[in-house]
GROMACS .gro file of C-alpha atoms in nm:
model
  291
    1MET     CA    1   3.392  -0.538   3.182
    2ARG     CA    2   2.999  -0.518   3.250
    3GLU     CA    3   2.934  -0.221   3.017
    4THR     CA    4   3.137  -0.401   2.741
    5ALA     CA    5   2.899  -0.719   2.812
    6THR     CA    6   2.586  -0.486   2.809
    7ARG     CA    7   2.690  -0.352   2.464
    8ARG     CA    8   2.744  -0.675   2.315
    9ARG     CA    9   2.416  -0.798   2.448
   10GLU     CA   10   2.260  -0.458   2.281
   11ARG     CA   11   2.427  -0.508   1.978
   12LEU     CA   12   2.324  -0.875   1.976
   13VAL     CA   13   1.963  -0.798   2.032
   14GLY     CA   14   1.962  -0.521   1.760
   15LEU     CA   15   2.116  -0.770   1.510
   16VAL     CA   16   1.858  -1.040   1.584
   17THR     CA   17   1.552  -0.805   1.562
   18ARG     CA   18   1.706  -0.634   1.254
   19GLY     CA   19   1.824  -0.922   1.083
   20PRO     CA   20   1.487  -1.076   0.951
   21TYR     CA   21   1.386  -0.735   0.779
   22GLU     CA   22   1.730  -0.688   0.632
   23VAL     CA   23   1.718  -1.025   0.475
   24TRP     CA   24   1.369  -0.970   0.326
   25ALA     CA   25   1.508  -0.621   0.197
   26VAL     CA   26   1.796  -0.785   0.062
   27LEU     CA   27   1.609  -1.072  -0.112
   28PHE     CA   28   1.275  -0.928  -0.225
   29ILE     CA   29   1.397  -0.531  -0.278
   30LEU     CA   30   1.778  -0.511  -0.356
   31VAL     CA   31   1.823  -0.808  -0.546
   32PRO     CA   32   1.504  -0.750  -0.779
   33LEU     CA   33   1.632  -0.396  -0.843
   34VAL     CA   34   1.977  -0.549  -0.920
   35PHE     CA   35   1.857  -0.777  -1.187
   36THR     CA   36   1.621  -0.493  -1.334
   37ALA     CA   37   1.943  -0.278  -1.415
   38TYR     CA   38   2.107  -0.585  -1.530
   39TYR     CA   39   1.876  -0.665  -1.778
   40ALA     CA   40   1.850  -0.300  -1.851
   41PHE     CA   41   2.187  -0.256  -1.978
   42THR     CA   42   2.224  -0.597  -2.157
   43ASP     CA   43   2.109  -0.763  -2.501
   44ASP     CA   44   2.002  -1.098  -2.562
   45SER     CA   45   2.339  -1.198  -2.532
   46PHE     CA   46   2.372  -1.055  -2.195
   47ALA     CA   47   2.657  -0.827  -2.350
   48PHE     CA   48   2.647  -0.472  -2.205
   49THR     CA   49   2.462  -0.199  -2.400
   50THR     CA   50   2.272   0.131  -2.366
   51GLU     CA   51   2.054   0.066  -2.663
   52ASN     CA   52   1.761  -0.025  -2.417
   53ILE     CA   53   1.791   0.307  -2.262
   54THR     CA   54   1.816   0.516  -2.571
   55LYS     CA   55   1.522   0.332  -2.743
   56PHE     CA   56   1.304   0.446  -2.479
   57PHE     CA   57   1.368   0.821  -2.578
   58THR     CA   58   1.395   0.754  -2.961
   59ALA     CA   59   1.147   0.527  -3.050
   60THR     CA   60   0.911   0.719  -3.302
   61SER     CA   61   0.598   0.523  -3.233
   62VAL     CA   62   0.398   0.288  -2.964
   63VAL     CA   63   0.052   0.175  -3.099
   64GLU     CA   64  -0.221   0.172  -2.839
   65GLY     CA   65  -0.512  -0.047  -2.806
   66SER     CA   66  -0.730   0.222  -2.989
   67GLY     CA   67  -0.504   0.215  -3.267
   68THR     CA   68  -0.368   0.584  -3.161
   69VAL     CA   69   0.033   0.641  -3.225
   70HIS     CA   70   0.261   0.794  -2.914
   71THR     CA   71   0.607   0.775  -2.798
   72TYR     CA   72   0.692   0.620  -2.516
   73LEU     CA   73   0.772   0.955  -2.361
   74LEU     CA   74   0.415   1.064  -2.414
   75ILE     CA   75   0.293   0.771  -2.244
   76LEU     CA   76   0.532   0.807  -1.953
   77TRP     CA   77   0.393   1.182  -1.912
   78ARG     CA   78   0.012   1.051  -1.941
   79SER     CA   79   0.083   0.794  -1.663
   80LEU     CA   80   0.249   1.053  -1.443
   81LYS     CA   81  -0.017   1.319  -1.484
   82LEU     CA   82  -0.265   1.027  -1.391
   83ALA     CA   83  -0.073   0.908  -1.095
   84ILE     CA   84  -0.021   1.265  -0.972
   85ILE     CA   85  -0.385   1.351  -1.018
   86SER     CA   86  -0.499   1.000  -0.817
   87THR     CA   87  -0.232   1.120  -0.546
   88VAL     CA   88  -0.368   1.439  -0.466
   89VAL     CA   89  -0.711   1.334  -0.454
   90CYS     CA   90  -0.617   1.058  -0.227
   91LEU     CA   91  -0.428   1.301  -0.065
   92LEU     CA   92  -0.740   1.531  -0.012
   93LEU     CA   93  -0.976   1.264   0.080
   94GLY     CA   94  -0.729   1.065   0.326
   95TYR     CA   95  -0.571   1.346   0.520
   96PRO     CA   96  -0.896   1.467   0.707
   97LEU     CA   97  -1.019   1.129   0.695
   98ALA     CA   98  -0.705   1.019   0.896
   99TYR     CA   99  -0.744   1.293   1.124
  100ILE     CA  100  -1.069   1.249   1.215
  101ILE     CA  101  -1.005   0.868   1.306
  102SER     CA  102  -0.698   0.962   1.488
  103ARG     CA  103  -0.941   1.231   1.709
  104ALA     CA  104  -1.197   0.954   1.794
  105SER     CA  105  -1.180   0.709   2.087
  106PRO     CA  106  -1.006   0.408   2.064
  107LYS     CA  107  -1.301   0.174   1.989
  108ALA     CA  108  -1.435   0.437   1.722
  109GLN     CA  109  -1.083   0.398   1.573
  110LYS     CA  110  -1.053   0.058   1.554
  111ILE     CA  111  -1.419   0.040   1.407
  112MET     CA  112  -1.339   0.323   1.126
  113MET     CA  113  -1.009   0.160   1.027
  114THR     CA  114  -1.186  -0.178   0.991
  115PHE     CA  115  -1.405  -0.022   0.738
  116ILE     CA  116  -1.101   0.162   0.555
  117MET     CA  117  -0.912  -0.215   0.553
  118ILE     CA  118  -1.232  -0.390   0.422
  119PRO     CA  119  -1.195  -0.335   0.029
  120MET     CA  120  -0.824  -0.477   0.068
  121TRP     CA  121  -0.953  -0.804   0.208
  122MET     CA  122  -1.117  -0.843  -0.151
  123ASN     CA  123  -0.913  -0.959  -0.449
  124PHE     CA  124  -0.760  -0.671  -0.664
  125LEU     CA  125  -0.935  -0.798  -0.965
  126ILE     CA  126  -1.270  -0.843  -0.826
  127ARG     CA  127  -1.260  -0.462  -0.676
  128THR     CA  128  -1.159  -0.358  -1.067
  129TYR     CA  129  -1.462  -0.545  -1.199
  130ALA     CA  130  -1.692  -0.422  -0.949
  131TRP     CA  131  -1.629  -0.062  -1.070
  132MET     CA  132  -1.645  -0.147  -1.419
  133THR     CA  133  -1.996  -0.286  -1.333
  134ILE     CA  134  -2.060   0.020  -1.143
  135LEU     CA  135  -1.929   0.298  -1.432
  136GLN     CA  136  -2.025   0.144  -1.760
  137ASP     CA  137  -2.272   0.274  -1.973
  138THR     CA  138  -2.554   0.041  -1.857
  139GLY     CA  139  -2.411   0.024  -1.531
  140ILE     CA  140  -2.541   0.091  -1.150
  141LEU     CA  141  -2.445   0.447  -1.169
  142ASN     CA  142  -2.610   0.526  -1.502
  143ASN     CA  143  -2.913   0.346  -1.392
  144LEU     CA  144  -2.939   0.545  -1.101
  145LEU     CA  145  -2.889   0.900  -1.310
  146ASN     CA  146  -3.154   0.775  -1.562
  147ALA     CA  147  -3.383   0.712  -1.277
  148LEU     CA  148  -3.352   1.071  -1.141
  149GLY     CA  149  -3.407   1.198  -1.518
  150LEU     CA  150  -3.015   1.301  -1.547
  151GLY     CA  151  -2.917   1.133  -1.845
  152THR     CA  152  -2.646   0.898  -1.895
  153VAL     CA  153  -2.286   0.988  -1.848
  154HIS     CA  154  -2.013   0.816  -2.029
  155ILE     CA  155  -1.733   0.733  -1.791
  156ILE     CA  156  -1.597   0.400  -1.874
  157GLY     CA  157  -1.297   0.376  -2.123
  158THR     CA  158  -1.203   0.747  -1.984
  159GLU     CA  159  -0.903   0.872  -1.796
  160THR     CA  160  -1.132   0.967  -1.530
  161ALA     CA  161  -1.254   0.602  -1.471
  162VAL     CA  162  -0.896   0.513  -1.440
  163VAL     CA  163  -0.856   0.780  -1.188
  164ILE     CA  164  -1.163   0.661  -0.995
  165GLY     CA  165  -0.989   0.304  -0.996
  166MET     CA  166  -0.672   0.426  -0.883
  167VAL     CA  167  -0.813   0.637  -0.584
  168TYR     CA  168  -1.058   0.380  -0.469
  169ASP     CA  169  -0.754   0.088  -0.452
  170TYR     CA  170  -0.474   0.328  -0.346
  171LEU     CA  171  -0.690   0.544  -0.072
  172PRO     CA  172  -0.613   0.312   0.220
  173TYR     CA  173  -0.240   0.346   0.135
  174MET     CA  174  -0.258   0.742   0.188
  175VAL     CA  175  -0.504   0.693   0.535
  176MET     CA  176  -0.270   0.433   0.713
  177PRO     CA  177   0.063   0.588   0.706
  178ILE     CA  178  -0.115   0.963   0.808
  179TYR     CA  179  -0.343   0.799   1.074
  180SER     CA  180  -0.041   0.610   1.229
  181VAL     CA  181   0.165   0.920   1.282
  182MET     CA  182  -0.133   1.137   1.424
  183ALA     CA  183  -0.247   0.863   1.666
  184LYS     CA  184   0.064   0.907   1.806
  185MET     CA  185   0.045   1.279   1.838
  186ASP     CA  186   0.104   1.454   2.155
  187ASP     CA  187  -0.239   1.618   2.262
  188ARG     CA  188  -0.028   1.863   2.503
  189LEU     CA  189   0.121   2.013   2.234
  190LEU     CA  190  -0.238   2.086   2.061
  191GLU     CA  191  -0.357   2.235   2.407
  192ALA     CA  192  -0.043   2.440   2.421
  193ALA     CA  193  -0.105   2.567   2.094
  194ARG     CA  194  -0.482   2.644   2.186
  195ASP     CA  195  -0.349   2.799   2.492
  196LEU     CA  196  -0.111   3.030   2.295
  197GLY     CA  197  -0.410   3.172   2.128
  198CYS     CA  198  -0.428   2.962   1.824
  199SER     CA  199  -0.734   2.898   1.664
  200GLY     CA  200  -0.831   2.548   1.508
  201SER     CA  201  -0.719   2.631   1.165
  202GLY     CA  202  -0.398   2.761   1.288
  203VAL     CA  203  -0.336   2.465   1.512
  204LEU     CA  204  -0.415   2.239   1.209
  205ARG     CA  205  -0.174   2.448   1.022
  206ARG     CA  206   0.106   2.516   1.230
  207VAL     CA  207   0.113   2.176   1.448
  208VAL     CA  208  -0.072   1.892   1.291
  209LEU     CA  209   0.044   1.971   0.961
  210PRO     CA  210   0.424   1.953   1.040
  211LEU     CA  211   0.400   1.707   1.281
  212SER     CA  212   0.224   1.481   1.019
  213MET     CA  213   0.443   1.541   0.751
  214PRO     CA  214   0.642   1.203   0.737
  215GLY     CA  215   0.302   1.044   0.724
  216VAL     CA  216   0.209   1.229   0.429
  217ILE     CA  217   0.529   1.185   0.246
  218ASN     CA  218   0.500   0.820   0.281
  219GLY     CA  219   0.155   0.832   0.211
  220ILE     CA  220   0.231   0.995  -0.114
  221THR     CA  221   0.513   0.718  -0.187
  222MET     CA  222   0.293   0.444  -0.142
  223VAL     CA  223   0.031   0.581  -0.380
  224LEU     CA  224   0.233   0.747  -0.635
  225ILE     CA  225   0.441   0.447  -0.720
  226PRO     CA  226   0.187   0.198  -0.775
  227SER     CA  227  -0.066   0.443  -0.958
  228VAL     CA  228   0.234   0.536  -1.214
  229SER     CA  229   0.321   0.169  -1.291
  230THR     CA  230  -0.058   0.019  -1.275
  231PHE     CA  231  -0.153  -0.153  -1.604
  232TYR     CA  232  -0.454  -0.360  -1.500
  233ILE     CA  233  -0.698  -0.069  -1.400
  234SER     CA  234  -0.586   0.109  -1.750
  235GLN     CA  235  -0.669  -0.190  -1.927
  236LYS     CA  236  -1.019  -0.265  -1.781
  237LEU     CA  237  -1.177   0.086  -1.662
  238GLY     CA  238  -0.975   0.243  -1.975
  239ASP     CA  239  -1.158   0.007  -2.196
  240GLY     CA  240  -0.785  -0.084  -2.347
  241LYS     CA  241  -0.822   0.265  -2.531
  242PHE     CA  242  -0.495   0.399  -2.398
  243PHE     CA  243  -0.173   0.302  -2.257
  244LEU     CA  244  -0.004   0.382  -1.943
  245ILE     CA  245   0.365   0.318  -1.892
  246GLY     CA  246   0.279  -0.002  -1.713
  247ASP     CA  247   0.084  -0.126  -1.994
  248ALA     CA  248   0.437  -0.056  -2.190
  249ILE     CA  249   0.584  -0.281  -1.960
  250GLU     CA  250   0.361  -0.541  -1.930
  251GLY     CA  251   0.304  -0.571  -2.334
  252GLN     CA  252   0.715  -0.602  -2.387
  253TYR     CA  253   0.727  -0.856  -2.115
  254THR     CA  254   0.449  -1.031  -2.301
  255ALA     CA  255   0.639  -1.023  -2.610
  256ASN     CA  256   0.958  -1.181  -2.432
  257ASN     CA  257   1.124  -0.855  -2.505
  258LEU     CA  258   1.249  -0.869  -2.135
  259HIS     CA  259   1.559  -0.643  -2.174
  260PHE     CA  260   1.363  -0.349  -2.308
  261ALA     CA  261   1.087  -0.399  -2.035
  262ALA     CA  262   1.333  -0.392  -1.792
  263ALA     CA  263   1.485  -0.066  -1.915
  264ILE     CA  264   1.146   0.101  -1.910
  265ALA     CA  265   1.127  -0.002  -1.532
  266PHE     CA  266   1.479   0.121  -1.458
  267ILE     CA  267   1.401   0.439  -1.611
  268LEU     CA  268   1.035   0.478  -1.416
  269MET     CA  269   1.236   0.357  -1.085
  270VAL     CA  270   1.509   0.644  -1.154
  271LEU     CA  271   1.241   0.904  -1.201
  272LEU     CA  272   1.029   0.779  -0.880
  273LEU     CA  273   1.344   0.765  -0.686
  274ALA     CA  274   1.452   1.132  -0.769
  275ALA     CA  275   1.115   1.268  -0.732
  276MET     CA  276   1.109   1.096  -0.364
  277MET     CA  277   1.452   1.244  -0.278
  278LEU     CA  278   1.370   1.566  -0.383
  279MET     CA  279   1.048   1.588  -0.229
  280ARG     CA  280   1.185   1.477   0.092
  281ARG     CA  281   1.450   1.741   0.087
  282LEU     CA  282   1.198   2.016   0.031
  283THR     CA  283   0.994   1.905   0.316
  284ASN     CA  284   1.296   1.889   0.564
  285LYS     CA  285   1.389   2.257   0.462
  286LYS     CA  286   1.026   2.424   0.454
  287VAL     CA  287   0.913   2.227   0.771
  288TYR     CA  288   1.193   2.125   0.975
  289GLY     CA  289   1.429   2.372   0.874
  290GLY     CA  290   1.676   2.100   0.787
  291THR     CA  291   1.944   2.077   0.496
   0.00000   0.00000   0.00000
């Protein structure tokens, strides 16, 4: 009788602690996804149709801000390419940074994480405009290069500028999940690896990297998804010269083509979910030996 009461109490506590998150997830994750799918597979009269989906793959032309004509598939490919480049750069910068922070003293960790978080306290638009001021032909960077006698470098309005903006805006989303995993890592495992003859690089490769993979996967997810769907960074730092898939969605929404905008978002969502599932499965097989 006492055991049954204890189990009921545990279930009640679990329900109370999980309840707010589950309600939040249903209202702000599941419901929007359902509405996106509903709009993607209906027309203006809300009758079922697959025309919106097929239009994405068969549309012959999309005019960009520069006047260049592209298909939606080419725009999707460019978006994925820039998002993957940005994610890789964030990983190469964020992983050693997260490791350094996790190995520091508790006080130093708080200070360094504060510096990582400070840019996120500013408005996203302000951060983007700041990079416009830095990267434009008469901006801070080129003034510095000219002062050093190195000449002017044209960056604004290029894919490089868009990648710089993405890396700056989304780097904290790579650092934080990796750091959170590394900070909880048991130091005795690292000591045991050294006692068994592992070099510093061996400890990093055989112990730290496998144990930090959950944080790496979460970081990649948190950077890749907003990078592939961004539109404001490409509009400002790209100088409106080329479209990303986020620009296509925003353009269709502005033109009140809600069903086609939802179809583009739905296709992008399916691709990202499939990529994340594949990546997690491959990681489990190679690192954890799972199936």
